[in-house]
Amino acid sequence: MIKHAHQVAVAEDPPAQAAPAEPVGADEHIAPAPRVSVQAFCETVETAAAVQAASEDRRLGKAHMKIQMGGAIAAVEAYRNSPTPNVILIESESRADDILNALDRLAEVCDAGTRVVVIGRINDVTLYRELTRRGVSDYLIAPVGAIDIVRSVCGLFSAPDAKPVGRIIAVIGAKGGVGASTIAHNVAFAIARDLTLDSVVTDLDLAFGTAGLDYNQDPPQGIADAVFSPDRIDTAFIDRLLSKCTDHLSLLAAPATLDRVYDFGTEAFDAILDVLRSSIPCAVLDVPHLWSGWTKRLLVSADDILVVAAPDLANLRNAKNMVDLLRAARPNDRRPLYCLNQVGVPKRPEITPADFAKALEDPPLAIIPFEPQLFGTAANNGQMIAEVSASHKTAEIFRQLAQVLTGRAEAKRTSGSMLTPLLAKLKLMKRAG
Ligand SMILES: Nc1ncnc2c1ncn2[C@@H]1O[C@H](COP(=O)(O)OP(=O)(O)O)[C@@H](O)[C@H]1O
Ligand SMILES: [Mg+2]
């Protein structure tokens, strides 16, 4: 099936080179592929490099990818005596007739159920029809970038009529106590209430998490029941562990008790996240300020990341280290986002947003003022900021963060927002500096 209309629209053959790495847009959501085998038979080093880069993408982390050269001929040879994988990627530099002949030969050795994706240079509607007739799942026009391969392979396993797969947003502080949890809880509240997106807050600070307190909930069960019984995890089980906070918001609460210690393996939360992804449109992860195998893995595998920093030097250093590392680990994703919190403490010398913007090469997504009265009231009453004061400008910031983080709006497109002038200003500063 040919799905990529925008690729079909390319008019002429582009020059032979690897396509530039273009990360996915905020509004595009590519669901990770399941544990499948993929074998690519390339003809050009550029395409082989793109497939290699795709195989390192977080969304293909479970897929088993193998890359070799030789195109369709090598594929026919390879499968004469061995079973075919879930997906075969074939690159062909040939003319249409030759591509179709090669595919006919491949069909003779291909097991039923194997999907074939073709990467070619020809943009021609007759060829598409013939490819479709032969059951080719997708046709990509070279040059392809890593994300084109990721999109195509992942697309094979998310049927268009299937329930959309949930988005995972990870929130972490650049230091402890900077308000990461508070922001995670308030943003999730806005996602549920203002965007009416069913959401789950997952409190990953098992020993000290405050989500239960902040939402005024005291659930008997929560995330500990799941992470300590990995064999029982499925949708129904996780569903029973959720406590309902509002119409569209549920909580997977931390026990916040110290009778056991919380040491986890790198993959400890994988199964829980898989269930959340498959059953809930949006999960907000409240990640504690830790750098361990499992926290790093959660951050790398999230759809979006929000780093919360207070305006001091340690926060600046830590935020930069986190953002740099996560950018490098997720080359095909939107860059990690960050916001400044607790800005404007009286008499405190602070590092300016412009300095953060310079060091992190991006302006902060939001600048949240230090407001002890407002935040203190909310925390002590078990309320959200919007519940204490719906019209407060900080409540509006959380609504805007909710929009940006769910891909509803690019920061720069949120017209009439409080963020816009600020972002524009910072961009100007960045250019000038
Ligand atoms: N903008 C703010 N102004 C004033 N107090 C804040 C602000 N943001 C967070 N706080 C307070 O800071 C404290 C630490 O917040 P928390 O969310 O637990 O931080 P973290 O999760 O980063 O450790 C809480 O008491 C919270 O109410
Ligand atoms: Mg916290």
PDB file of N, CA, C and O in Angstrom, residues 24 29 32 66 84 94 110 116 122-123 146 156 187 194 204 206 211 259 263 287 305 346 369 373 392-393 404:
ATOM      1  N   VAL A  24      10.962  14.468  13.348  1.00  0.00           N
ATOM      2  CA  VAL A  24       9.514  14.488  13.177  1.00  0.00           C
ATOM      3  C   VAL A  24       8.959  15.768  13.765  1.00  0.00           C
ATOM      4  O   VAL A  24       9.492  16.319  14.709  1.00  0.00           O
ATOM      5  N   HIS A  29       3.021  11.741  15.325  1.00  0.00           N
ATOM      6  CA  HIS A  29       3.281  10.797  16.395  1.00  0.00           C
ATOM      7  C   HIS A  29       3.477   9.412  15.785  1.00  0.00           C
ATOM      8  O   HIS A  29       2.561   8.848  15.217  1.00  0.00           O
ATOM      9  N   PRO A  32       5.999   3.238  18.342  1.00  0.00           N
ATOM     10  CA  PRO A  32       7.139   2.324  18.224  1.00  0.00           C
ATOM     11  C   PRO A  32       6.716   0.991  17.612  1.00  0.00           C
ATOM     12  O   PRO A  32       5.583   0.547  17.789  1.00  0.00           O
ATOM     13  N   LYS A  66      18.670  -5.949  10.239  1.00  0.00           N
ATOM     14  CA  LYS A  66      19.898  -6.424   9.611  1.00  0.00           C
ATOM     15  C   LYS A  66      20.027  -5.707   8.263  1.00  0.00           C
ATOM     16  O   LYS A  66      19.042  -5.575   7.537  1.00  0.00           O
ATOM     17  N   THR A  84      11.813 -15.911   5.459  1.00  0.00           N
ATOM     18  CA  THR A  84      11.881 -14.451   5.343  1.00  0.00           C
ATOM     19  C   THR A  84      11.472 -13.789   6.662  1.00  0.00           C
ATOM     20  O   THR A  84      10.698 -14.352   7.435  1.00  0.00           O
ATOM     21  N   SER A  94      17.040   0.632 -10.161  1.00  0.00           N
ATOM     22  CA  SER A  94      16.752   0.225 -11.538  1.00  0.00           C
ATOM     23  C   SER A  94      15.558   0.934 -12.141  1.00  0.00           C
ATOM     24  O   SER A  94      14.849   1.686 -11.476  1.00  0.00           O
ATOM     25  N   CYS A 110       9.286 -15.614  -0.956  1.00  0.00           N
ATOM     26  CA  CYS A 110       8.842 -14.858   0.210  1.00  0.00           C
ATOM     27  C   CYS A 110       7.737 -15.594   0.958  1.00  0.00           C
ATOM     28  O   CYS A 110       6.782 -16.059   0.350  1.00  0.00           O
ATOM     29  N   VAL A 116       6.856  -6.171   2.301  1.00  0.00           N
ATOM     30  CA  VAL A 116       7.969  -5.671   1.502  1.00  0.00           C
ATOM     31  C   VAL A 116       7.827  -4.156   1.330  1.00  0.00           C
ATOM     32  O   VAL A 116       6.758  -3.657   0.972  1.00  0.00           O
ATOM     33  N   ILE A 122      12.265   6.119  -8.826  1.00  0.00           N
ATOM     34  CA  ILE A 122      11.294   6.488  -9.850  1.00  0.00           C
ATOM     35  C   ILE A 122       9.989   6.933  -9.225  1.00  0.00           C
ATOM     36  O   ILE A 122       9.454   6.267  -8.334  1.00  0.00           O
ATOM     37  N   ASN A 123       9.508   8.064  -9.679  1.00  0.00           N
ATOM     38  CA  ASN A 123       8.255   8.594  -9.180  1.00  0.00           C
ATOM     39  C   ASN A 123       7.244   8.538 -10.321  1.00  0.00           C
ATOM     40  O   ASN A 123       7.186   9.424 -11.151  1.00  0.00           O
ATOM     41  N   ALA A 146      16.648   8.710   7.872  1.00  0.00           N
ATOM     42  CA  ALA A 146      16.369   7.696   8.899  1.00  0.00           C
ATOM     43  C   ALA A 146      14.899   7.728   9.309  1.00  0.00           C
ATOM     44  O   ALA A 146      14.252   6.684   9.446  1.00  0.00           O
ATOM     45  N   LEU A 156       3.791   0.055   9.326  1.00  0.00           N
ATOM     46  CA  LEU A 156       3.309  -1.268   8.917  1.00  0.00           C
ATOM     47  C   LEU A 156       2.582  -1.973  10.049  1.00  0.00           C
ATOM     48  O   LEU A 156       1.755  -2.834   9.826  1.00  0.00           O
ATOM     49  N   VAL A 187       0.473  20.231  34.568  1.00  0.00           N
ATOM     50  CA  VAL A 187       0.353  20.097  33.115  1.00  0.00           C
ATOM     51  C   VAL A 187      -0.588  18.926  32.784  1.00  0.00           C
ATOM     52  O   VAL A 187      -1.454  19.036  31.917  1.00  0.00           O
ATOM     53  N   ASP A 194      -8.453  20.695  29.975  1.00  0.00           N
ATOM     54  CA  ASP A 194      -8.627  21.673  28.896  1.00  0.00           C
ATOM     55  C   ASP A 194      -8.551  21.048  27.515  1.00  0.00           C
ATOM     56  O   ASP A 194      -9.133  21.554  26.581  1.00  0.00           O
ATOM     57  N   LEU A 204       6.915   8.279  39.525  1.00  0.00           N
ATOM     58  CA  LEU A 204       8.043   7.333  39.544  1.00  0.00           C
ATOM     59  C   LEU A 204       8.986   7.571  40.720  1.00  0.00           C
ATOM     60  O   LEU A 204      10.011   6.917  40.833  1.00  0.00           O
ATOM     61  N   LEU A 206       9.122   6.564  43.851  1.00  0.00           N
ATOM     62  CA  LEU A 206       8.370   5.605  44.655  1.00  0.00           C
ATOM     63  C   LEU A 206       8.472   5.874  46.152  1.00  0.00           C
ATOM     64  O   LEU A 206       7.510   5.683  46.885  1.00  0.00           O
ATOM     65  N   ALA A 211       2.499  12.975  44.112  1.00  0.00           N
ATOM     66  CA  ALA A 211       1.307  13.088  43.247  1.00  0.00           C
ATOM     67  C   ALA A 211       0.037  12.798  44.047  1.00  0.00           C
ATOM     68  O   ALA A 211      -0.971  13.484  43.891  1.00  0.00           O
ATOM     69  N   ASP A 259       9.174   1.113  53.769  1.00  0.00           N
ATOM     70  CA  ASP A 259       9.378  -0.232  54.304  1.00  0.00           C
ATOM     71  C   ASP A 259      10.168  -1.137  53.362  1.00  0.00           C
ATOM     72  O   ASP A 259      10.686  -2.161  53.763  1.00  0.00           O
ATOM     73  N   ASP A 263      15.229  -0.254  44.264  1.00  0.00           N
ATOM     74  CA  ASP A 263      16.315  -0.368  43.287  1.00  0.00           C
ATOM     75  C   ASP A 263      15.737  -1.087  42.069  1.00  0.00           C
ATOM     76  O   ASP A 263      15.148  -2.149  42.212  1.00  0.00           O
ATOM     77  N   VAL A 287       9.270  11.964  36.701  1.00  0.00           N
ATOM     78  CA  VAL A 287      10.526  11.225  36.890  1.00  0.00           C
ATOM     79  C   VAL A 287      11.342  11.914  37.987  1.00  0.00           C
ATOM     80  O   VAL A 287      11.573  13.123  37.913  1.00  0.00           O
ATOM     81  N   ILE A 305      10.068  15.303  26.150  1.00  0.00           N
ATOM     82  CA  ILE A 305      10.737  15.453  27.435  1.00  0.00           C
ATOM     83  C   ILE A 305      10.656  16.906  27.849  1.00  0.00           C
ATOM     84  O   ILE A 305      10.887  17.797  27.028  1.00  0.00           O
ATOM     85  N   PRO A 346      12.782  36.983  45.597  1.00  0.00           N
ATOM     86  CA  PRO A 346      13.285  38.295  46.012  1.00  0.00           C
ATOM     87  C   PRO A 346      14.726  38.208  46.520  1.00  0.00           C
ATOM     88  O   PRO A 346      15.061  37.281  47.265  1.00  0.00           O
ATOM     89  N   PRO A 369       7.030  32.118  37.296  1.00  0.00           N
ATOM     90  CA  PRO A 369       7.524  32.909  38.425  1.00  0.00           C
ATOM     91  C   PRO A 369       7.456  32.159  39.751  1.00  0.00           C
ATOM     92  O   PRO A 369       6.670  31.218  39.903  1.00  0.00           O
ATOM     93  N   GLN A 373       3.014  31.952  47.752  1.00  0.00           N
ATOM     94  CA  GLN A 373       1.643  31.983  48.274  1.00  0.00           C
ATOM     95  C   GLN A 373       0.745  31.030  47.477  1.00  0.00           C
ATOM     96  O   GLN A 373       0.071  30.164  48.033  1.00  0.00           O
ATOM     97  N   HIS A 392      -5.521  32.746  37.065  1.00  0.00           N
ATOM     98  CA  HIS A 392      -4.144  33.184  37.337  1.00  0.00           C
ATOM     99  C   HIS A 392      -3.266  32.929  36.114  1.00  0.00           C
ATOM    100  O   HIS A 392      -3.426  31.947  35.416  1.00  0.00           O
ATOM    101  N   LYS A 393      -2.309  33.820  35.893  1.00  0.00           N
ATOM    102  CA  LYS A 393      -1.497  33.672  34.671  1.00  0.00           C
ATOM    103  C   LYS A 393      -0.650  32.389  34.705  1.00  0.00           C
ATOM    104  O   LYS A 393      -0.346  31.822  33.668  1.00  0.00           O
ATOM    105  N   VAL A 404       1.493  22.475  23.974  1.00  0.00           N
ATOM    106  CA  VAL A 404       2.746  22.242  23.260  1.00  0.00           C
ATOM    107  C   VAL A 404       3.207  20.798  23.452  1.00  0.00           C
ATOM    108  O   VAL A 404       3.608  20.125  22.502  1.00  0.00           O
TER     109      VAL A 404
END
